[in-house]
PDB file of C-alpha atoms in Angstrom:
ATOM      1  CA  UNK A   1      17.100  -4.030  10.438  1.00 71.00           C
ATOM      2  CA  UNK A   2      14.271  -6.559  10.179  1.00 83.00           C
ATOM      3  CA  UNK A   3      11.883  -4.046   8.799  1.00 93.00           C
ATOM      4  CA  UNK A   4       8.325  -5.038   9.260  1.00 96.00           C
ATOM      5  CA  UNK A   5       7.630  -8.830  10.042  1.00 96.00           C
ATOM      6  CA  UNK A   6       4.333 -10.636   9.616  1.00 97.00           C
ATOM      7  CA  UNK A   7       3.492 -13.833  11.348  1.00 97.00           C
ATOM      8  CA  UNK A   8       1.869 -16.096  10.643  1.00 97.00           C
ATOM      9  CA  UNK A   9       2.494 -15.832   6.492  1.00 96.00           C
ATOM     10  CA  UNK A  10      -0.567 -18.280   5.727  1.00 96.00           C
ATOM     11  CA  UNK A  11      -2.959 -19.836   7.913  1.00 97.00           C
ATOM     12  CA  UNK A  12      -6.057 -21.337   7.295  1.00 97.00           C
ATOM     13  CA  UNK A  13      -9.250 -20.901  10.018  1.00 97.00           C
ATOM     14  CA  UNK A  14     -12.510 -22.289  10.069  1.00 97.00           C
ATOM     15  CA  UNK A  15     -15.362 -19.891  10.346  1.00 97.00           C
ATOM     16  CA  UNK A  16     -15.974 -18.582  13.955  1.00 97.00           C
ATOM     17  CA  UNK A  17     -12.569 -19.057  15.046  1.00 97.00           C
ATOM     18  CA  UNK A  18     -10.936 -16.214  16.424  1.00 96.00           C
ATOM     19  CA  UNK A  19      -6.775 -16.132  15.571  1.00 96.00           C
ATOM     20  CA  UNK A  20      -4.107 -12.633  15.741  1.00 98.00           C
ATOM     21  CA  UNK A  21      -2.306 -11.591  13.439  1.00 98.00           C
ATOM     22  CA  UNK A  22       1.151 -10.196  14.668  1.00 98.00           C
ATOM     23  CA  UNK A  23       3.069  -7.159  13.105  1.00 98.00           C
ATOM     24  CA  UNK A  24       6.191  -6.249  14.608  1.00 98.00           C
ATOM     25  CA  UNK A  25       8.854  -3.074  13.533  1.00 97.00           C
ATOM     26  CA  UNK A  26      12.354  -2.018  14.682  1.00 95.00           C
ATOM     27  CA  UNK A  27      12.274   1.022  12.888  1.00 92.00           C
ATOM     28  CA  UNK A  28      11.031   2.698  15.669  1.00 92.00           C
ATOM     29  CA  UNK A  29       8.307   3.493  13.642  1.00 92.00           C
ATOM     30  CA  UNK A  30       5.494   5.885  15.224  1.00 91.00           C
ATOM     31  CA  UNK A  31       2.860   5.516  12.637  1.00 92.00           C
ATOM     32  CA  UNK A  32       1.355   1.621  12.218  1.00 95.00           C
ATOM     33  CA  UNK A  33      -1.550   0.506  10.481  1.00 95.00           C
ATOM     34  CA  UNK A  34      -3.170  -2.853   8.421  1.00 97.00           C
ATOM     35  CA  UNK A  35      -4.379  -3.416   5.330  1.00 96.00           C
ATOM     36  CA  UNK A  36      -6.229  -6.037   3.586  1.00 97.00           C
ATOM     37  CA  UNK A  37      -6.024  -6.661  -0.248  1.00 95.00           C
ATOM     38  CA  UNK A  38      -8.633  -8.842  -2.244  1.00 93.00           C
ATOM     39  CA  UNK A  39      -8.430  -9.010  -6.416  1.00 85.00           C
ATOM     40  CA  UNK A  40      -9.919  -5.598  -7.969  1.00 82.00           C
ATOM     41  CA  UNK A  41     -10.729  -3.926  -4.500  1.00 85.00           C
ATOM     42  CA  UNK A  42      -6.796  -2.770  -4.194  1.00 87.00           C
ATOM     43  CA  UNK A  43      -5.948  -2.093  -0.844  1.00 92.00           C
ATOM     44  CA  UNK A  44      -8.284  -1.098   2.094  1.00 93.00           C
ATOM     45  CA  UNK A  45      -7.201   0.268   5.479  1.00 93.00           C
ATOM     46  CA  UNK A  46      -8.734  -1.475   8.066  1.00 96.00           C
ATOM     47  CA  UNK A  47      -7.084   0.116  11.434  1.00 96.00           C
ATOM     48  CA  UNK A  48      -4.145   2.386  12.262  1.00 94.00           C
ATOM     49  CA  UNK A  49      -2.155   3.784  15.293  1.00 94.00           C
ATOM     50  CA  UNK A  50      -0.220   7.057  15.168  1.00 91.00           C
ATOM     51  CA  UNK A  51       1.314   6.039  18.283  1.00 92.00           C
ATOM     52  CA  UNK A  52       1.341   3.422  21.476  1.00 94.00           C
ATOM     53  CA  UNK A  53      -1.864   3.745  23.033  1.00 95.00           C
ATOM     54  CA  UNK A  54      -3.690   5.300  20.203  1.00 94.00           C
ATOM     55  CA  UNK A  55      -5.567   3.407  17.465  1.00 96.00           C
ATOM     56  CA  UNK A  56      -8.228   4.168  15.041  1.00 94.00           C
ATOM     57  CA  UNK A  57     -10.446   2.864  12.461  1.00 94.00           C
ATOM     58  CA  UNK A  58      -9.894   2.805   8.679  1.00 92.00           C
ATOM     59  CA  UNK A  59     -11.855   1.594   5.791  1.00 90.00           C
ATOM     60  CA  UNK A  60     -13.161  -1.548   6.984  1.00 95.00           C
ATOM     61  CA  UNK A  61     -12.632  -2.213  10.683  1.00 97.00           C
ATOM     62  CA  UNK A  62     -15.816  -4.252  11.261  1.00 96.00           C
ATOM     63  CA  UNK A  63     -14.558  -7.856  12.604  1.00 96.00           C
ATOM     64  CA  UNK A  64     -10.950  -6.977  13.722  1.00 97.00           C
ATOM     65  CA  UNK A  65      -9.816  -5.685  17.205  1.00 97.00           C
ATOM     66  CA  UNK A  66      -6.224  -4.216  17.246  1.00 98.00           C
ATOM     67  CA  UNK A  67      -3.986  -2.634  20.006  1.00 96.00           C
ATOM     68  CA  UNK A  68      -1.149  -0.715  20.118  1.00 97.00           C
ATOM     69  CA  UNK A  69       0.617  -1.511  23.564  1.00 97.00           C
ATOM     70  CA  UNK A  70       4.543  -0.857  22.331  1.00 96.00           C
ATOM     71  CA  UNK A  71       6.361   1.162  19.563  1.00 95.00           C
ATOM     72  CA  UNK A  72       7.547  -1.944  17.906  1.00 97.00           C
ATOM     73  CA  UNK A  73       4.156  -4.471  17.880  1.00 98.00           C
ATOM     74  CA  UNK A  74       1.065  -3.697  16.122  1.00 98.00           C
ATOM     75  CA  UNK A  75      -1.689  -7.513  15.944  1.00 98.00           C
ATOM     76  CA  UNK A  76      -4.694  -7.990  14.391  1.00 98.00           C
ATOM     77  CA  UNK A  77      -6.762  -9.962  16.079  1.00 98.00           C
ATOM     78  CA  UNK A  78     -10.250 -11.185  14.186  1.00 96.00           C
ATOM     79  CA  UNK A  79     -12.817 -12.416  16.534  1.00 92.00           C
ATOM     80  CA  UNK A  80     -14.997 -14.610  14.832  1.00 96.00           C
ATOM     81  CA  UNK A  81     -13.473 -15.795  11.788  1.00 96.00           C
ATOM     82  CA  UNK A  82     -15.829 -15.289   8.273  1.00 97.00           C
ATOM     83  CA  UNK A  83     -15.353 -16.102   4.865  1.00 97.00           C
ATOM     84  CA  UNK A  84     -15.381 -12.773   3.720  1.00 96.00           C
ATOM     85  CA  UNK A  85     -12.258 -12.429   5.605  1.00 97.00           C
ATOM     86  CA  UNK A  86     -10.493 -14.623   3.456  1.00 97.00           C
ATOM     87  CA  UNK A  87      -7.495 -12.218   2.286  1.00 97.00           C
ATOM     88  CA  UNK A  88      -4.329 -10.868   2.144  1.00 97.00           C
ATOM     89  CA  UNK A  89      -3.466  -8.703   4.985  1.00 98.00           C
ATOM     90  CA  UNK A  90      -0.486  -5.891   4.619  1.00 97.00           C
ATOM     91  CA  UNK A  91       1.446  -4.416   7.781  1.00 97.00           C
ATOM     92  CA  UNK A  92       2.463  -1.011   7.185  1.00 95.00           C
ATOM     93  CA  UNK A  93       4.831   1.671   9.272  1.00 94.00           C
ATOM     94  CA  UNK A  94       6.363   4.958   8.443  1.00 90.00           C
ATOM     95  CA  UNK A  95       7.865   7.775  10.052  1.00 83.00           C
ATOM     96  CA  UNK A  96       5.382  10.364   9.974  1.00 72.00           C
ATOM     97  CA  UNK A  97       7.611  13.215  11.108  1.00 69.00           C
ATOM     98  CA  UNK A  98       8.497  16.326   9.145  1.00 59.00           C
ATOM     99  CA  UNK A  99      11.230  15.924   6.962  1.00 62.00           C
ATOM    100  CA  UNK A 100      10.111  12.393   6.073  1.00 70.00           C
ATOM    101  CA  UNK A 101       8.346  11.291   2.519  1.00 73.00           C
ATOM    102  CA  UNK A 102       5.731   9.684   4.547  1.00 77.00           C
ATOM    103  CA  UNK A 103       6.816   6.328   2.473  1.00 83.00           C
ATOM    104  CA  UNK A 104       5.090   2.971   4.295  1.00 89.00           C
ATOM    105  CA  UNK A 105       6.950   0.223   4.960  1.00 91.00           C
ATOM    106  CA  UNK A 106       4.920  -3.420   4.218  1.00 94.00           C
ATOM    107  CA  UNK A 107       5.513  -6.577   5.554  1.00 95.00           C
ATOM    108  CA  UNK A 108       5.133  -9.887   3.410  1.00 94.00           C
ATOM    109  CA  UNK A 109       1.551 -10.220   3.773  1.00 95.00           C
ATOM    110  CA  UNK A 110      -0.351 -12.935   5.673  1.00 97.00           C
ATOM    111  CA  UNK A 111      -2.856 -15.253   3.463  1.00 96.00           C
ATOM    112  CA  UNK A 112      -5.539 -16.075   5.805  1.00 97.00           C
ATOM    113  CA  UNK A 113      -7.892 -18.347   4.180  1.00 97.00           C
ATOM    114  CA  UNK A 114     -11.702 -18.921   6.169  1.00 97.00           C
ATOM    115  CA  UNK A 115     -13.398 -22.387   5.147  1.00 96.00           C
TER     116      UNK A 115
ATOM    117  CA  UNK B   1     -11.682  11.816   1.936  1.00 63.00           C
ATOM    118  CA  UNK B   2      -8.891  10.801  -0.872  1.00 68.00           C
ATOM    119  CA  UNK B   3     -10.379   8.695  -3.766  1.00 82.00           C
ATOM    120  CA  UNK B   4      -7.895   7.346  -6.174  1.00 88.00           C
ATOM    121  CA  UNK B   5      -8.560   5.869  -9.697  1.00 90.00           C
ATOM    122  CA  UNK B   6      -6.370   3.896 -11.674  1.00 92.00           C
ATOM    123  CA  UNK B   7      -6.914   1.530 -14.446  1.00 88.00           C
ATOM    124  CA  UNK B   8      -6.557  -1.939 -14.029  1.00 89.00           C
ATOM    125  CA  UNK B   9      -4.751  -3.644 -16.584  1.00 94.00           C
ATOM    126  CA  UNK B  10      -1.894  -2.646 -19.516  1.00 96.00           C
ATOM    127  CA  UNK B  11      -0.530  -4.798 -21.684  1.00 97.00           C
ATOM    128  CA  UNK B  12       2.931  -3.772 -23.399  1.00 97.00           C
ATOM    129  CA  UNK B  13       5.848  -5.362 -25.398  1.00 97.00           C
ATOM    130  CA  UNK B  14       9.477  -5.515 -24.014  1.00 97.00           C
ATOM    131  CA  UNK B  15      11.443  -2.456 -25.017  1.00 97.00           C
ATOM    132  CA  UNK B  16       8.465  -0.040 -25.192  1.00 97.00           C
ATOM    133  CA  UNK B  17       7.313   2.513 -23.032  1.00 97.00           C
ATOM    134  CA  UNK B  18       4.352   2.023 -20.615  1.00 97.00           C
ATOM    135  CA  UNK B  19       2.294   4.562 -19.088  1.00 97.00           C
ATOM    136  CA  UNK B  20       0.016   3.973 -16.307  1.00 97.00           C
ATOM    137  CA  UNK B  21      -2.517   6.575 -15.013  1.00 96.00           C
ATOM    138  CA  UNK B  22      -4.231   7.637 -11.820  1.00 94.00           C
ATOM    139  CA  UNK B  23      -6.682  10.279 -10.848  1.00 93.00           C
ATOM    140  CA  UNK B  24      -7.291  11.380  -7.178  1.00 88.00           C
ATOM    141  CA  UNK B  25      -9.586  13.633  -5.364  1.00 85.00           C
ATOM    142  CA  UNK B  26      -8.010  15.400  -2.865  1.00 75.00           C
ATOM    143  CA  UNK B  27      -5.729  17.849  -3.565  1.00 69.00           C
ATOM    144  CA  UNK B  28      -4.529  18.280  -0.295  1.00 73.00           C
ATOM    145  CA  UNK B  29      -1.912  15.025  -0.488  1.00 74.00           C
ATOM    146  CA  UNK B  30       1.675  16.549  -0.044  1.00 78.00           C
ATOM    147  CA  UNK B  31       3.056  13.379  -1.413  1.00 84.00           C
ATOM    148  CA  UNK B  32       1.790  11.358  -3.977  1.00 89.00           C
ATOM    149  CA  UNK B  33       3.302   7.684  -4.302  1.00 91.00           C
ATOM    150  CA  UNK B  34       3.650   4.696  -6.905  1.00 95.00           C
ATOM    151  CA  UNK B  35       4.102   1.341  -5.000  1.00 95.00           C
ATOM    152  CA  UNK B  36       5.075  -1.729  -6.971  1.00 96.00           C
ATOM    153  CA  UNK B  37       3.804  -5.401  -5.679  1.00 94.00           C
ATOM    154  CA  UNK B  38       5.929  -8.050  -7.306  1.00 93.00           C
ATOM    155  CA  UNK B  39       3.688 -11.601  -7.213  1.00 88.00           C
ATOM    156  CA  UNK B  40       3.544 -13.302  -3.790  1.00 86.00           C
ATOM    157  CA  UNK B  41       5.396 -10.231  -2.154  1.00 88.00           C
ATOM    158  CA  UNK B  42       4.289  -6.819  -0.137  1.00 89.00           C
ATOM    159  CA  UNK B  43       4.589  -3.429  -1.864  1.00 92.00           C
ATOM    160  CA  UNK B  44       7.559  -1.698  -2.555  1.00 92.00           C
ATOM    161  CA  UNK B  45       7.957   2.065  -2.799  1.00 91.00           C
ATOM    162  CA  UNK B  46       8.979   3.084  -6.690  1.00 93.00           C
ATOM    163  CA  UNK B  47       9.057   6.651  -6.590  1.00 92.00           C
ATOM    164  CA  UNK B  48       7.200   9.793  -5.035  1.00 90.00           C
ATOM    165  CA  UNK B  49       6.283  13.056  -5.878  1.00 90.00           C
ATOM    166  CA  UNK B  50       6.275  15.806  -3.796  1.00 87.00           C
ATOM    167  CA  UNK B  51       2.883  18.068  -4.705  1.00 84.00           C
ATOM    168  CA  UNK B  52       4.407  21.131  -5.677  1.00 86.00           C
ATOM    169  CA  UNK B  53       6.562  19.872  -8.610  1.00 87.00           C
ATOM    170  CA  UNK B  54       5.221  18.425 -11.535  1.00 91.00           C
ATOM    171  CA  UNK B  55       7.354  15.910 -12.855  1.00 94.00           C
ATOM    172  CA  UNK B  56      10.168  14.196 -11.528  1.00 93.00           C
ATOM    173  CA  UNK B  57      12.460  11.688 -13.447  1.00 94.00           C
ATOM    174  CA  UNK B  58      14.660   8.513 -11.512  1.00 91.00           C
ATOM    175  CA  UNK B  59      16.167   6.912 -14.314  1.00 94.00           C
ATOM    176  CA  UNK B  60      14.125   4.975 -16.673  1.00 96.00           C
ATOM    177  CA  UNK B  61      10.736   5.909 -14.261  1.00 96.00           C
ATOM    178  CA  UNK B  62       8.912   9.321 -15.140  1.00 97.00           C
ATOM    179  CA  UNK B  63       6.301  10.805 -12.758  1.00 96.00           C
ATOM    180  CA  UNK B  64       4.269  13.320 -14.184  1.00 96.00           C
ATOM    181  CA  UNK B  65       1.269  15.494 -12.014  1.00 94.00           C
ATOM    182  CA  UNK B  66      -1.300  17.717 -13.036  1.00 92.00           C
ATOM    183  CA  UNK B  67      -2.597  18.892 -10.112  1.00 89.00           C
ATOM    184  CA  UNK B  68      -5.200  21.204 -11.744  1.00 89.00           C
ATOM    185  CA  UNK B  69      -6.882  18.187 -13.230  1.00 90.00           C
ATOM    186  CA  UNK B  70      -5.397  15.924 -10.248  1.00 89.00           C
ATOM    187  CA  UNK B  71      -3.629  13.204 -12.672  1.00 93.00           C
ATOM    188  CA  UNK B  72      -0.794  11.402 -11.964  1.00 94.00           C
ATOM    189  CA  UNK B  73       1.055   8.753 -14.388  1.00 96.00           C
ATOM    190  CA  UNK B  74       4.184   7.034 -14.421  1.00 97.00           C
ATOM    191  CA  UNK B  75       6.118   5.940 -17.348  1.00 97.00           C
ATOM    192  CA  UNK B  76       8.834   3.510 -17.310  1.00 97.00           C
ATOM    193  CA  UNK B  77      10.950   3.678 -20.422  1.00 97.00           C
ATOM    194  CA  UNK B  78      12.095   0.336 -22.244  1.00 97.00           C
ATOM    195  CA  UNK B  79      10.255  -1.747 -20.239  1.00 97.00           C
ATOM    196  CA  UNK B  80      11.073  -4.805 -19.230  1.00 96.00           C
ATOM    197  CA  UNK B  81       9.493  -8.626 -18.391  1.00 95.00           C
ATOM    198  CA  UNK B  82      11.001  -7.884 -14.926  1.00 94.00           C
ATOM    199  CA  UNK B  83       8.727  -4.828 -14.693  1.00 96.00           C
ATOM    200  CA  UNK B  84       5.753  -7.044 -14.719  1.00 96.00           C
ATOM    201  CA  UNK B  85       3.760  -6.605 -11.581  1.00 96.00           C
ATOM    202  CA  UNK B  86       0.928  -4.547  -9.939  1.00 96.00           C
ATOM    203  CA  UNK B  87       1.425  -1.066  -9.621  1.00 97.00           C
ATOM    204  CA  UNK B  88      -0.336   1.158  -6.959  1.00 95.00           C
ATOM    205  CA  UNK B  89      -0.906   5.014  -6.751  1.00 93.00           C
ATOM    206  CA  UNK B  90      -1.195   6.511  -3.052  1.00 91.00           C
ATOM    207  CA  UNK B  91      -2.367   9.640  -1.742  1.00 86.00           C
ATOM    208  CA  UNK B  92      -1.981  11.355   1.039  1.00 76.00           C
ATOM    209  CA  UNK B  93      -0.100  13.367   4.385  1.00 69.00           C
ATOM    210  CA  UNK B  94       2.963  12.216   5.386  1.00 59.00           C
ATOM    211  CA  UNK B  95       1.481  11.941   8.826  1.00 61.00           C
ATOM    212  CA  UNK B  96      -1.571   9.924   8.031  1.00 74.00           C
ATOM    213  CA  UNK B  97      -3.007   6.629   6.243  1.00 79.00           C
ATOM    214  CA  UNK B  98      -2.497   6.532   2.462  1.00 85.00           C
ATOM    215  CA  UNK B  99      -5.475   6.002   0.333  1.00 87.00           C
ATOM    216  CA  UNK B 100      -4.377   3.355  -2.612  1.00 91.00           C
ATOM    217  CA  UNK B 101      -5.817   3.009  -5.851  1.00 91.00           C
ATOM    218  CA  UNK B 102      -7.179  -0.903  -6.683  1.00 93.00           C
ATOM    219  CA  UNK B 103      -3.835  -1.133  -8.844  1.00 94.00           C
ATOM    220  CA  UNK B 104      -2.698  -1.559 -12.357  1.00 96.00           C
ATOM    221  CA  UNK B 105      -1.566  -4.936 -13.410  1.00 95.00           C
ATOM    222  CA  UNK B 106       1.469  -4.663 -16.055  1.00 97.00           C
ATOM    223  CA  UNK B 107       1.746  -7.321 -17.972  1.00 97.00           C
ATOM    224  CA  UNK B 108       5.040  -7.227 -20.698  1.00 96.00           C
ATOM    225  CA  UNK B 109       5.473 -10.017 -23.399  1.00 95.00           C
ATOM    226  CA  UNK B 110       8.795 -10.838 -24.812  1.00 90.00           C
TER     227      UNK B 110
END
């Protein structure tokens, strides 16, 4: 298993430029969501799915779209790039079934830089 | 919702112990978590707690919960340089979004 994959790992936008972010599991993972970490804020959830076809808003969802079309794919898609999106952004999946420690699963992180 | 505190940096010499501490607010989290994030790299699950015990011990990692005064620490015995990261505390249902705290920062000198 691949676990959860992040593409791309860095990128680097200029503001109003719109770009996705793309998450992908083969866990067969039910639960997805996104996070975004910036120095002495820890991390913040910024949208989540519990399943395909169902998403939700976390923490900070202002500025990102997301969709949940398969099991295995969960992008991020920002819509008008800002600087205050400059960050690291986490892709997360667990099983959220009983029996299960509810542990998430992170991808490498994407550095997405806004000039 | 869950809030969770931690401090934000410790600062320890190889060989000793380090403890690093974390309050939350809602006492409804079955599991509570410590994630590690090693520099450049996405968290890692350390250890977990389930809510109704109040310690657990994996080797040289000790999780200890008060759950009347909703605390949660984990010590790591003769700590290492290789222990040096960010560690994260996490609240919450196995079946929806954990709540981190903003993360400690270990830092270990030789």
């Amino acid at each position: 298993n691949a676990g959860v994959t992040q593409t791309p790992k860095f990128q680097v936008l200029k503001t109003g430029q719109s770009m996705t972010l793309q998450c992908a599991q083969d866990m067969n993972h039910e639960y997805m969501s996104w996070y975004r970490q910036d120095p002495g804020m820890g991390l913040r959830l910024i949208h989540y799915s519990v399943g395909a076809g169902i998403t939700d808003q976390g923490e900070v969802p202002n500025g990102y779209n997301v969709s949940r079309s398969t099991t295995e794919d969960f992008p991020l898609r920002l819509l008008s790039a800002a600087p205050s999106q400059t960050s690291v952004y986490f892709c997360a999946s667990k099983n959220p079934g009983q029996g299960f420690t509810g542990e998430l699963f992170f991808g490498e992180g994407s550095r997405l830089t806004v000039l | 919702g869950e809030d969770v505190e931690q401090s934000l940096f410790l600062s320890v010499r190889e060989g000793d112990s380090s403890v690093i501490n974390c309050t939350y607010t809602d006492s409804s989290s079955t599991y509570l978590y410590w994630y590690k994030q090693e520099p450049g790299a996405g968290l890692q699950l350390l250890t977990y707690i389930f809510s109704n015990m109040d310690m657990k011990q994996d080797q040289r990692l000790t999780v200890l919960l008060n759950k009347k005064d909703k605390h949660l620490s984990l010590r790591i015995a003769d700590t290492q340089t290789g222990d040096s990261a960010i560690y994260f505390c996490a609240g919450g249902e196995a079946g929806t979004a954990l709540i981190f705290g903003k993360g400690t920062t270990l830092s270990v000198s030789s």
